[in-house]
């Protein structure tokens, strides 16, 4: 194929969406990274590029394990709050029975267990309702849009090549190349429209605000339950 002498411009809408989509991609990736760091900072350090299935699988595994462990099981220190609760309870039990400070430590330990449970619930909700959907969009909608953009770029290259051949052709090939040009233009327009459609699916996702709201609500519930548990101890 001959080298094209000029580059056919993409429509302004396409150009603007392309730039907008890249910014959305950076925002998605940034939120996925910080969400993973946030919800797992209390437990373990996951790979930043964990798949959606791994995230959901670990959340389900976490819930199953918690449901199978009795409330008083001191070996279930899965979180920092629970570890602190266990240690605090042990310290309280070291003191003589009915000692005021010892009883205060035990009550504090019970409150920390409630905080730990609330933290687990928050992490699970963020993972399932925010992180998993965001990662699914990155692995799905963004990838589809990226492929559509590549198809549009390929169609533009083929169109420019036909244009170049037509300019350099002899008279006996003009009719044939003109027909090729028409087909190439049609294909280019179709691919551009398809890419625009898929890029809009990324930038106009109606679920974005709901997913962000779900994360905010999960945090709000955690802080509310933590406040209630700890505030009850204040004399």
JSON list of N, CA and C in Angstrom, two decimals, residues 150-221:
[
{"chain": "A", "resi": 150, "resn": "UNK", "atom": "N", "xyz": [-9.35, 2.11, 17.47]},
{"chain": "A", "resi": 150, "resn": "UNK", "atom": "CA", "xyz": [-8.32, 1.53, 16.60]},
{"chain": "A", "resi": 150, "resn": "UNK", "atom": "C", "xyz": [-8.88, 1.23, 15.21]},
{"chain": "A", "resi": 151, "resn": "UNK", "atom": "N", "xyz": [-10.12, 0.76, 15.19]},
{"chain": "A", "resi": 151, "resn": "UNK", "atom": "CA", "xyz": [-10.77, 0.47, 13.91]},
{"chain": "A", "resi": 151, "resn": "UNK", "atom": "C", "xyz": [-10.95, 1.75, 13.11]},
{"chain": "A", "resi": 152, "resn": "UNK", "atom": "N", "xyz": [-11.30, 2.84, 13.79]},
{"chain": "A", "resi": 152, "resn": "UNK", "atom": "CA", "xyz": [-11.48, 4.13, 13.11]},
{"chain": "A", "resi": 152, "resn": "UNK", "atom": "C", "xyz": [-10.15, 4.64, 12.58]},
{"chain": "A", "resi": 153, "resn": "UNK", "atom": "N", "xyz": [-9.10, 4.46, 13.35]},
{"chain": "A", "resi": 153, "resn": "UNK", "atom": "CA", "xyz": [-7.77, 4.90, 12.92]},
{"chain": "A", "resi": 153, "resn": "UNK", "atom": "C", "xyz": [-7.28, 4.08, 11.72]},
{"chain": "A", "resi": 154, "resn": "UNK", "atom": "N", "xyz": [-7.57, 2.79, 11.75]},
{"chain": "A", "resi": 154, "resn": "UNK", "atom": "CA", "xyz": [-7.20, 1.93, 10.62]},
{"chain": "A", "resi": 154, "resn": "UNK", "atom": "C", "xyz": [-7.97, 2.34, 9.38]},
{"chain": "A", "resi": 155, "resn": "UNK", "atom": "N", "xyz": [-9.26, 2.61, 9.53]},
{"chain": "A", "resi": 155, "resn": "UNK", "atom": "CA", "xyz": [-10.09, 3.02, 8.39]},
{"chain": "A", "resi": 155, "resn": "UNK", "atom": "C", "xyz": [-9.60, 4.35, 7.82]},
{"chain": "A", "resi": 156, "resn": "UNK", "atom": "N", "xyz": [-9.14, 5.24, 8.68]},
{"chain": "A", "resi": 156, "resn": "UNK", "atom": "CA", "xyz": [-8.61, 6.52, 8.20]},
{"chain": "A", "resi": 156, "resn": "UNK", "atom": "C", "xyz": [-7.33, 6.31, 7.40]},
{"chain": "A", "resi": 157, "resn": "UNK", "atom": "N", "xyz": [-6.47, 5.43, 7.88]},
{"chain": "A", "resi": 157, "resn": "UNK", "atom": "CA", "xyz": [-5.23, 5.14, 7.16]},
{"chain": "A", "resi": 157, "resn": "UNK", "atom": "C", "xyz": [-5.52, 4.56, 5.79]},
{"chain": "A", "resi": 158, "resn": "UNK", "atom": "N", "xyz": [-6.49, 3.64, 5.73]},
{"chain": "A", "resi": 158, "resn": "UNK", "atom": "CA", "xyz": [-6.86, 3.04, 4.44]},
{"chain": "A", "resi": 158, "resn": "UNK", "atom": "C", "xyz": [-7.47, 4.08, 3.50]},
{"chain": "A", "resi": 159, "resn": "UNK", "atom": "N", "xyz": [-8.27, 4.99, 4.06]},
{"chain": "A", "resi": 159, "resn": "UNK", "atom": "CA", "xyz": [-8.86, 6.05, 3.25]},
{"chain": "A", "resi": 159, "resn": "UNK", "atom": "C", "xyz": [-7.78, 6.97, 2.69]},
{"chain": "A", "resi": 160, "resn": "UNK", "atom": "N", "xyz": [-6.83, 7.34, 3.52]},
{"chain": "A", "resi": 160, "resn": "UNK", "atom": "CA", "xyz": [-5.76, 8.23, 3.08]},
{"chain": "A", "resi": 160, "resn": "UNK", "atom": "C", "xyz": [-4.88, 7.56, 2.02]},
{"chain": "A", "resi": 161, "resn": "UNK", "atom": "N", "xyz": [-4.71, 6.26, 2.16]},
{"chain": "A", "resi": 161, "resn": "UNK", "atom": "CA", "xyz": [-3.92, 5.52, 1.18]},
{"chain": "A", "resi": 161, "resn": "UNK", "atom": "C", "xyz": [-4.61, 5.52, -0.18]},
{"chain": "A", "resi": 162, "resn": "UNK", "atom": "N", "xyz": [-5.92, 5.30, -0.18]},
{"chain": "A", "resi": 162, "resn": "UNK", "atom": "CA", "xyz": [-6.68, 5.32, -1.43]},
{"chain": "A", "resi": 162, "resn": "UNK", "atom": "C", "xyz": [-6.63, 6.71, -2.06]},
{"chain": "A", "resi": 163, "resn": "UNK", "atom": "N", "xyz": [-6.74, 7.73, -1.26]},
{"chain": "A", "resi": 163, "resn": "UNK", "atom": "CA", "xyz": [-6.65, 9.11, -1.77]},
{"chain": "A", "resi": 163, "resn": "UNK", "atom": "C", "xyz": [-5.31, 9.35, -2.44]},
{"chain": "A", "resi": 164, "resn": "UNK", "atom": "N", "xyz": [-4.26, 8.87, -1.80]},
{"chain": "A", "resi": 164, "resn": "UNK", "atom": "CA", "xyz": [-2.92, 9.05, -2.36]},
{"chain": "A", "resi": 164, "resn": "UNK", "atom": "C", "xyz": [-2.76, 8.31, -3.68]},
{"chain": "A", "resi": 165, "resn": "UNK", "atom": "N", "xyz": [-3.27, 7.10, -3.73]},
{"chain": "A", "resi": 165, "resn": "UNK", "atom": "CA", "xyz": [-3.19, 6.31, -4.97]},
{"chain": "A", "resi": 165, "resn": "UNK", "atom": "C", "xyz": [-3.98, 6.97, -6.09]},
{"chain": "A", "resi": 166, "resn": "UNK", "atom": "N", "xyz": [-5.12, 7.54, -5.72]},
{"chain": "A", "resi": 166, "resn": "UNK", "atom": "CA", "xyz": [-5.96, 8.20, -6.73]},
{"chain": "A", "resi": 166, "resn": "UNK", "atom": "C", "xyz": [-5.26, 9.42, -7.32]},
{"chain": "A", "resi": 167, "resn": "UNK", "atom": "N", "xyz": [-4.58, 10.18, -6.46]},
{"chain": "A", "resi": 167, "resn": "UNK", "atom": "CA", "xyz": [-3.87, 11.36, -6.95]},
{"chain": "A", "resi": 167, "resn": "UNK", "atom": "C", "xyz": [-2.73, 10.99, -7.89]},
{"chain": "A", "resi": 168, "resn": "UNK", "atom": "N", "xyz": [-2.15, 9.83, -7.66]},
{"chain": "A", "resi": 168, "resn": "UNK", "atom": "CA", "xyz": [-0.98, 9.43, -8.44]},
{"chain": "A", "resi": 168, "resn": "UNK", "atom": "C", "xyz": [-1.33, 8.47, -9.59]},
{"chain": "A", "resi": 169, "resn": "UNK", "atom": "N", "xyz": [-2.61, 8.17, -9.74]},
{"chain": "A", "resi": 169, "resn": "UNK", "atom": "CA", "xyz": [-3.01, 7.16, -10.73]},
{"chain": "A", "resi": 169, "resn": "UNK", "atom": "C", "xyz": [-3.07, 7.72, -12.14]},
{"chain": "A", "resi": 170, "resn": "UNK", "atom": "N", "xyz": [-3.00, 6.80, -13.07]},
{"chain": "A", "resi": 170, "resn": "UNK", "atom": "CA", "xyz": [-3.17, 7.15, -14.48]},
{"chain": "A", "resi": 170, "resn": "UNK", "atom": "C", "xyz": [-4.67, 7.21, -14.77]},
{"chain": "A", "resi": 171, "resn": "UNK", "atom": "N", "xyz": [-5.02, 7.79, -15.91]},
{"chain": "A", "resi": 171, "resn": "UNK", "atom": "CA", "xyz": [-6.44, 8.00, -16.23]},
{"chain": "A", "resi": 171, "resn": "UNK", "atom": "C", "xyz": [-7.25, 6.71, -16.28]},
{"chain": "A", "resi": 172, "resn": "UNK", "atom": "N", "xyz": [-6.61, 5.63, -16.69]},
{"chain": "A", "resi": 172, "resn": "UNK", "atom": "CA", "xyz": [-7.35, 4.38, -16.85]},
{"chain": "A", "resi": 172, "resn": "UNK", "atom": "C", "xyz": [-7.72, 3.73, -15.51]},
{"chain": "A", "resi": 173, "resn": "UNK", "atom": "N", "xyz": [-7.15, 4.24, -14.41]},
{"chain": "A", "resi": 173, "resn": "UNK", "atom": "CA", "xyz": [-7.45, 3.66, -13.09]},
{"chain": "A", "resi": 173, "resn": "UNK", "atom": "C", "xyz": [-8.30, 4.58, -12.22]},
{"chain": "A", "resi": 174, "resn": "UNK", "atom": "N", "xyz": [-8.60, 5.76, -12.75]},
{"chain": "A", "resi": 174, "resn": "UNK", "atom": "CA", "xyz": [-9.35, 6.73, -11.94]},
{"chain": "A", "resi": 174, "resn": "UNK", "atom": "C", "xyz": [-10.72, 6.21, -11.53]},
{"chain": "A", "resi": 175, "resn": "UNK", "atom": "N", "xyz": [-11.44, 5.60, -12.46]},
{"chain": "A", "resi": 175, "resn": "UNK", "atom": "CA", "xyz": [-12.79, 5.12, -12.16]},
{"chain": "A", "resi": 175, "resn": "UNK", "atom": "C", "xyz": [-12.77, 4.04, -11.08]},
{"chain": "A", "resi": 176, "resn": "UNK", "atom": "N", "xyz": [-11.83, 3.11, -11.21]},
{"chain": "A", "resi": 176, "resn": "UNK", "atom": "CA", "xyz": [-11.73, 2.03, -10.23]},
{"chain": "A", "resi": 176, "resn": "UNK", "atom": "C", "xyz": [-11.36, 2.57, -8.84]},
{"chain": "A", "resi": 177, "resn": "UNK", "atom": "N", "xyz": [-10.38, 3.48, -8.82]},
{"chain": "A", "resi": 177, "resn": "UNK", "atom": "CA", "xyz": [-9.94, 4.03, -7.54]},
{"chain": "A", "resi": 177, "resn": "UNK", "atom": "C", "xyz": [-10.99, 4.96, -6.93]},
{"chain": "A", "resi": 178, "resn": "UNK", "atom": "N", "xyz": [-11.78, 5.61, -7.78]},
{"chain": "A", "resi": 178, "resn": "UNK", "atom": "CA", "xyz": [-12.86, 6.46, -7.28]},
{"chain": "A", "resi": 178, "resn": "UNK", "atom": "C", "xyz": [-13.89, 5.62, -6.54]},
{"chain": "A", "resi": 179, "resn": "UNK", "atom": "N", "xyz": [-14.14, 4.43, -7.06]},
{"chain": "A", "resi": 179, "resn": "UNK", "atom": "CA", "xyz": [-15.07, 3.52, -6.40]},
{"chain": "A", "resi": 179, "resn": "UNK", "atom": "C", "xyz": [-14.49, 3.04, -5.07]},
{"chain": "A", "resi": 180, "resn": "UNK", "atom": "N", "xyz": [-13.18, 2.76, -5.07]},
{"chain": "A", "resi": 180, "resn": "UNK", "atom": "CA", "xyz": [-12.50, 2.35, -3.84]},
{"chain": "A", "resi": 180, "resn": "UNK", "atom": "C", "xyz": [-12.56, 3.48, -2.80]},
{"chain": "A", "resi": 181, "resn": "UNK", "atom": "N", "xyz": [-12.39, 4.71, -3.30]},
{"chain": "A", "resi": 181, "resn": "UNK", "atom": "CA", "xyz": [-12.43, 5.86, -2.41]},
{"chain": "A", "resi": 181, "resn": "UNK", "atom": "C", "xyz": [-13.81, 6.00, -1.75]},
{"chain": "A", "resi": 182, "resn": "UNK", "atom": "N", "xyz": [-14.84, 5.80, -2.53]},
{"chain": "A", "resi": 182, "resn": "UNK", "atom": "CA", "xyz": [-16.20, 5.89, -2.00]},
{"chain": "A", "resi": 182, "resn": "UNK", "atom": "C", "xyz": [-16.43, 4.86, -0.90]},
{"chain": "A", "resi": 183, "resn": "UNK", "atom": "N", "xyz": [-15.99, 3.64, -1.16]},
{"chain": "A", "resi": 183, "resn": "UNK", "atom": "CA", "xyz": [-16.14, 2.58, -0.17]},
{"chain": "A", "resi": 183, "resn": "UNK", "atom": "C", "xyz": [-15.32, 2.86, 1.09]},
{"chain": "A", "resi": 184, "resn": "UNK", "atom": "N", "xyz": [-14.10, 3.38, 0.87]},
{"chain": "A", "resi": 184, "resn": "UNK", "atom": "CA", "xyz": [-13.22, 3.69, 2.00]},
{"chain": "A", "resi": 184, "resn": "UNK", "atom": "C", "xyz": [-13.81, 4.81, 2.85]},
{"chain": "A", "resi": 185, "resn": "UNK", "atom": "N", "xyz": [-14.41, 5.79, 2.21]},
{"chain": "A", "resi": 185, "resn": "UNK", "atom": "CA", "xyz": [-15.04, 6.89, 2.95]},
{"chain": "A", "resi": 185, "resn": "UNK", "atom": "C", "xyz": [-16.24, 6.40, 3.75]},
{"chain": "A", "resi": 186, "resn": "UNK", "atom": "N", "xyz": [-17.02, 5.51, 3.15]},
{"chain": "A", "resi": 186, "resn": "UNK", "atom": "CA", "xyz": [-18.17, 4.95, 3.86]},
{"chain": "A", "resi": 186, "resn": "UNK", "atom": "C", "xyz": [-17.73, 4.15, 5.08]},
{"chain": "A", "resi": 187, "resn": "UNK", "atom": "N", "xyz": [-16.67, 3.35, 4.89]},
{"chain": "A", "resi": 187, "resn": "UNK", "atom": "CA", "xyz": [-16.17, 2.55, 6.01]},
{"chain": "A", "resi": 187, "resn": "UNK", "atom": "C", "xyz": [-15.60, 3.44, 7.11]},
{"chain": "A", "resi": 188, "resn": "UNK", "atom": "N", "xyz": [-14.90, 4.48, 6.71]},
{"chain": "A", "resi": 188, "resn": "UNK", "atom": "CA", "xyz": [-14.34, 5.43, 7.67]},
{"chain": "A", "resi": 188, "resn": "UNK", "atom": "C", "xyz": [-15.45, 6.08, 8.50]},
{"chain": "A", "resi": 189, "resn": "UNK", "atom": "N", "xyz": [-16.48, 6.54, 7.82]},
{"chain": "A", "resi": 189, "resn": "UNK", "atom": "CA", "xyz": [-17.60, 7.19, 8.51]},
{"chain": "A", "resi": 189, "resn": "UNK", "atom": "C", "xyz": [-18.31, 6.24, 9.46]},
{"chain": "A", "resi": 190, "resn": "UNK", "atom": "N", "xyz": [-18.48, 4.99, 9.02]},
{"chain": "A", "resi": 190, "resn": "UNK", "atom": "CA", "xyz": [-19.13, 3.99, 9.88]},
{"chain": "A", "resi": 190, "resn": "UNK", "atom": "C", "xyz": [-18.30, 3.72, 11.13]},
{"chain": "A", "resi": 191, "resn": "UNK", "atom": "N", "xyz": [-16.99, 3.58, 10.94]},
{"chain": "A", "resi": 191, "resn": "UNK", "atom": "CA", "xyz": [-16.12, 3.29, 12.08]},
{"chain": "A", "resi": 191, "resn": "UNK", "atom": "C", "xyz": [-16.03, 4.47, 13.04]},
{"chain": "A", "resi": 192, "resn": "UNK", "atom": "N", "xyz": [-16.04, 5.68, 12.49]},
{"chain": "A", "resi": 192, "resn": "UNK", "atom": "CA", "xyz": [-16.01, 6.87, 13.34]},
{"chain": "A", "resi": 192, "resn": "UNK", "atom": "C", "xyz": [-17.29, 6.94, 14.17]},
{"chain": "A", "resi": 193, "resn": "UNK", "atom": "N", "xyz": [-18.42, 6.71, 13.55]},
{"chain": "A", "resi": 193, "resn": "UNK", "atom": "CA", "xyz": [-19.70, 6.74, 14.27]},
{"chain": "A", "resi": 193, "resn": "UNK", "atom": "C", "xyz": [-19.74, 5.67, 15.36]},
{"chain": "A", "resi": 194, "resn": "UNK", "atom": "N", "xyz": [-19.20, 4.50, 15.04]},
{"chain": "A", "resi": 194, "resn": "UNK", "atom": "CA", "xyz": [-19.17, 3.42, 16.02]},
{"chain": "A", "resi": 194, "resn": "UNK", "atom": "C", "xyz": [-18.27, 3.79, 17.20]},
{"chain": "A", "resi": 195, "resn": "UNK", "atom": "N", "xyz": [-17.12, 4.38, 16.91]},
{"chain": "A", "resi": 195, "resn": "UNK", "atom": "CA", "xyz": [-16.19, 4.78, 17.98]},
{"chain": "A", "resi": 195, "resn": "UNK", "atom": "C", "xyz": [-16.81, 5.85, 18.86]},
{"chain": "A", "resi": 196, "resn": "UNK", "atom": "N", "xyz": [-17.48, 6.80, 18.24]},
{"chain": "A", "resi": 196, "resn": "UNK", "atom": "CA", "xyz": [-18.15, 7.86, 19.01]},
{"chain": "A", "resi": 196, "resn": "UNK", "atom": "C", "xyz": [-19.20, 7.27, 19.94]},
{"chain": "A", "resi": 197, "resn": "UNK", "atom": "N", "xyz": [-19.94, 6.31, 19.43]},
{"chain": "A", "resi": 197, "resn": "UNK", "atom": "CA", "xyz": [-20.98, 5.65, 20.23]},
{"chain": "A", "resi": 197, "resn": "UNK", "atom": "C", "xyz": [-20.38, 4.97, 21.46]},
{"chain": "A", "resi": 198, "resn": "UNK", "atom": "N", "xyz": [-19.28, 4.25, 21.25]},
{"chain": "A", "resi": 198, "resn": "UNK", "atom": "CA", "xyz": [-18.65, 3.52, 22.36]},
{"chain": "A", "resi": 198, "resn": "UNK", "atom": "C", "xyz": [-17.93, 4.45, 23.32]},
{"chain": "A", "resi": 199, "resn": "UNK", "atom": "N", "xyz": [-17.37, 5.54, 22.82]},
{"chain": "A", "resi": 199, "resn": "UNK", "atom": "CA", "xyz": [-16.72, 6.49, 23.72]},
{"chain": "A", "resi": 199, "resn": "UNK", "atom": "C", "xyz": [-17.76, 7.20, 24.59]},
{"chain": "A", "resi": 200, "resn": "UNK", "atom": "N", "xyz": [-18.93, 7.46, 24.03]},
{"chain": "A", "resi": 200, "resn": "UNK", "atom": "CA", "xyz": [-20.00, 8.07, 24.81]},
{"chain": "A", "resi": 200, "resn": "UNK", "atom": "C", "xyz": [-20.49, 7.11, 25.90]},
{"chain": "A", "resi": 201, "resn": "UNK", "atom": "N", "xyz": [-20.42, 5.81, 25.61]},
{"chain": "A", "resi": 201, "resn": "UNK", "atom": "CA", "xyz": [-20.81, 4.82, 26.62]},
{"chain": "A", "resi": 201, "resn": "UNK", "atom": "C", "xyz": [-19.91, 4.92, 27.85]},
{"chain": "A", "resi": 202, "resn": "UNK", "atom": "N", "xyz": [-18.68, 5.38, 27.63]},
{"chain": "A", "resi": 202, "resn": "UNK", "atom": "CA", "xyz": [-17.73, 5.57, 28.72]},
{"chain": "A", "resi": 202, "resn": "UNK", "atom": "C", "xyz": [-17.98, 6.88, 29.44]},
{"chain": "A", "resi": 203, "resn": "UNK", "atom": "N", "xyz": [-18.06, 7.96, 28.68]},
{"chain": "A", "resi": 203, "resn": "UNK", "atom": "CA", "xyz": [-18.14, 9.30, 29.27]},
{"chain": "A", "resi": 203, "resn": "UNK", "atom": "C", "xyz": [-19.54, 9.68, 29.75]},
{"chain": "A", "resi": 204, "resn": "UNK", "atom": "N", "xyz": [-20.55, 8.93, 29.32]},
{"chain": "A", "resi": 204, "resn": "UNK", "atom": "CA", "xyz": [-21.93, 9.24, 29.73]},
{"chain": "A", "resi": 204, "resn": "UNK", "atom": "C", "xyz": [-22.55, 8.09, 30.50]},
{"chain": "A", "resi": 205, "resn": "UNK", "atom": "N", "xyz": [-21.72, 7.34, 31.21]},
{"chain": "A", "resi": 205, "resn": "UNK", "atom": "CA", "xyz": [-22.19, 6.20, 32.00]},
{"chain": "A", "resi": 205, "resn": "UNK", "atom": "C", "xyz": [-23.16, 6.67, 33.09]},
{"chain": "A", "resi": 206, "resn": "UNK", "atom": "N", "xyz": [-24.42, 6.26, 33.02]},
{"chain": "A", "resi": 206, "resn": "UNK", "atom": "CA", "xyz": [-25.43, 6.74, 33.99]},
{"chain": "A", "resi": 206, "resn": "UNK", "atom": "C", "xyz": [-25.25, 6.16, 35.39]},
{"chain": "A", "resi": 207, "resn": "UNK", "atom": "N", "xyz": [-24.41, 5.13, 35.53]},
{"chain": "A", "resi": 207, "resn": "UNK", "atom": "CA", "xyz": [-24.25, 4.48, 36.84]},
{"chain": "A", "resi": 207, "resn": "UNK", "atom": "C", "xyz": [-23.12, 5.07, 37.67]},
{"chain": "A", "resi": 208, "resn": "UNK", "atom": "N", "xyz": [-22.34, 5.97, 37.09]},
{"chain": "A", "resi": 208, "resn": "UNK", "atom": "CA", "xyz": [-21.17, 6.51, 37.79]},
{"chain": "A", "resi": 208, "resn": "UNK", "atom": "C", "xyz": [-21.52, 7.15, 39.14]},
{"chain": "A", "resi": 209, "resn": "UNK", "atom": "N", "xyz": [-22.47, 8.05, 39.12]},
{"chain": "A", "resi": 209, "resn": "UNK", "atom": "CA", "xyz": [-22.82, 8.77, 40.35]},
{"chain": "A", "resi": 209, "resn": "UNK", "atom": "C", "xyz": [-23.42, 7.83, 41.39]},
{"chain": "A", "resi": 210, "resn": "UNK", "atom": "N", "xyz": [-24.18, 6.84, 40.94]},
{"chain": "A", "resi": 210, "resn": "UNK", "atom": "CA", "xyz": [-24.76, 5.87, 41.88]},
{"chain": "A", "resi": 210, "resn": "UNK", "atom": "C", "xyz": [-23.65, 5.07, 42.56]},
{"chain": "A", "resi": 211, "resn": "UNK", "atom": "N", "xyz": [-22.65, 4.65, 41.78]},
{"chain": "A", "resi": 211, "resn": "UNK", "atom": "CA", "xyz": [-21.55, 3.87, 42.35]},
{"chain": "A", "resi": 211, "resn": "UNK", "atom": "C", "xyz": [-20.74, 4.69, 43.34]},
{"chain": "A", "resi": 212, "resn": "UNK", "atom": "N", "xyz": [-20.52, 5.96, 43.02]},
{"chain": "A", "resi": 212, "resn": "UNK", "atom": "CA", "xyz": [-19.81, 6.83, 43.95]},
{"chain": "A", "resi": 212, "resn": "UNK", "atom": "C", "xyz": [-20.64, 7.04, 45.21]},
{"chain": "A", "resi": 213, "resn": "UNK", "atom": "N", "xyz": [-21.94, 7.21, 45.04]},
{"chain": "A", "resi": 213, "resn": "UNK", "atom": "CA", "xyz": [-22.84, 7.40, 46.18]},
{"chain": "A", "resi": 213, "resn": "UNK", "atom": "C", "xyz": [-22.84, 6.16, 47.07]},
{"chain": "A", "resi": 214, "resn": "UNK", "atom": "N", "xyz": [-22.76, 4.97, 46.46]},
{"chain": "A", "resi": 214, "resn": "UNK", "atom": "CA", "xyz": [-22.71, 3.73, 47.24]},
{"chain": "A", "resi": 214, "resn": "UNK", "atom": "C", "xyz": [-21.47, 3.69, 48.12]},
{"chain": "A", "resi": 215, "resn": "UNK", "atom": "N", "xyz": [-20.34, 4.17, 47.60]},
{"chain": "A", "resi": 215, "resn": "UNK", "atom": "CA", "xyz": [-19.11, 4.18, 48.39]},
{"chain": "A", "resi": 215, "resn": "UNK", "atom": "C", "xyz": [-19.23, 5.18, 49.54]},
{"chain": "A", "resi": 216, "resn": "UNK", "atom": "N", "xyz": [-19.77, 6.35, 49.24]},
{"chain": "A", "resi": 216, "resn": "UNK", "atom": "CA", "xyz": [-19.95, 7.37, 50.28]},
{"chain": "A", "resi": 216, "resn": "UNK", "atom": "C", "xyz": [-20.89, 6.86, 51.37]},
{"chain": "A", "resi": 217, "resn": "UNK", "atom": "N", "xyz": [-21.96, 6.20, 50.96]},
{"chain": "A", "resi": 217, "resn": "UNK", "atom": "CA", "xyz": [-22.92, 5.67, 51.93]},
{"chain": "A", "resi": 217, "resn": "UNK", "atom": "C", "xyz": [-22.29, 4.59, 52.79]},
{"chain": "A", "resi": 218, "resn": "UNK", "atom": "N", "xyz": [-21.44, 3.75, 52.20]},
{"chain": "A", "resi": 218, "resn": "UNK", "atom": "CA", "xyz": [-20.76, 2.71, 52.97]},
{"chain": "A", "resi": 218, "resn": "UNK", "atom": "C", "xyz": [-19.85, 3.33, 54.03]},
{"chain": "A", "resi": 219, "resn": "UNK", "atom": "N", "xyz": [-19.14, 4.38, 53.65]},
{"chain": "A", "resi": 219, "resn": "UNK", "atom": "CA", "xyz": [-18.27, 5.07, 54.62]},
{"chain": "A", "resi": 219, "resn": "UNK", "atom": "C", "xyz": [-19.10, 5.75, 55.71]},
{"chain": "A", "resi": 220, "resn": "UNK", "atom": "N", "xyz": [-20.18, 6.37, 55.31]},
{"chain": "A", "resi": 220, "resn": "UNK", "atom": "CA", "xyz": [-21.04, 7.06, 56.27]},
{"chain": "A", "resi": 220, "resn": "UNK", "atom": "C", "xyz": [-21.59, 6.08, 57.31]},
{"chain": "A", "resi": 221, "resn": "UNK", "atom": "N", "xyz": [-22.02, 4.90, 56.86]},
{"chain": "A", "resi": 221, "resn": "UNK", "atom": "CA", "xyz": [-22.54, 3.89, 57.79]},
{"chain": "A", "resi": 221, "resn": "UNK", "atom": "C", "xyz": [-21.46, 3.42, 58.75]}
]
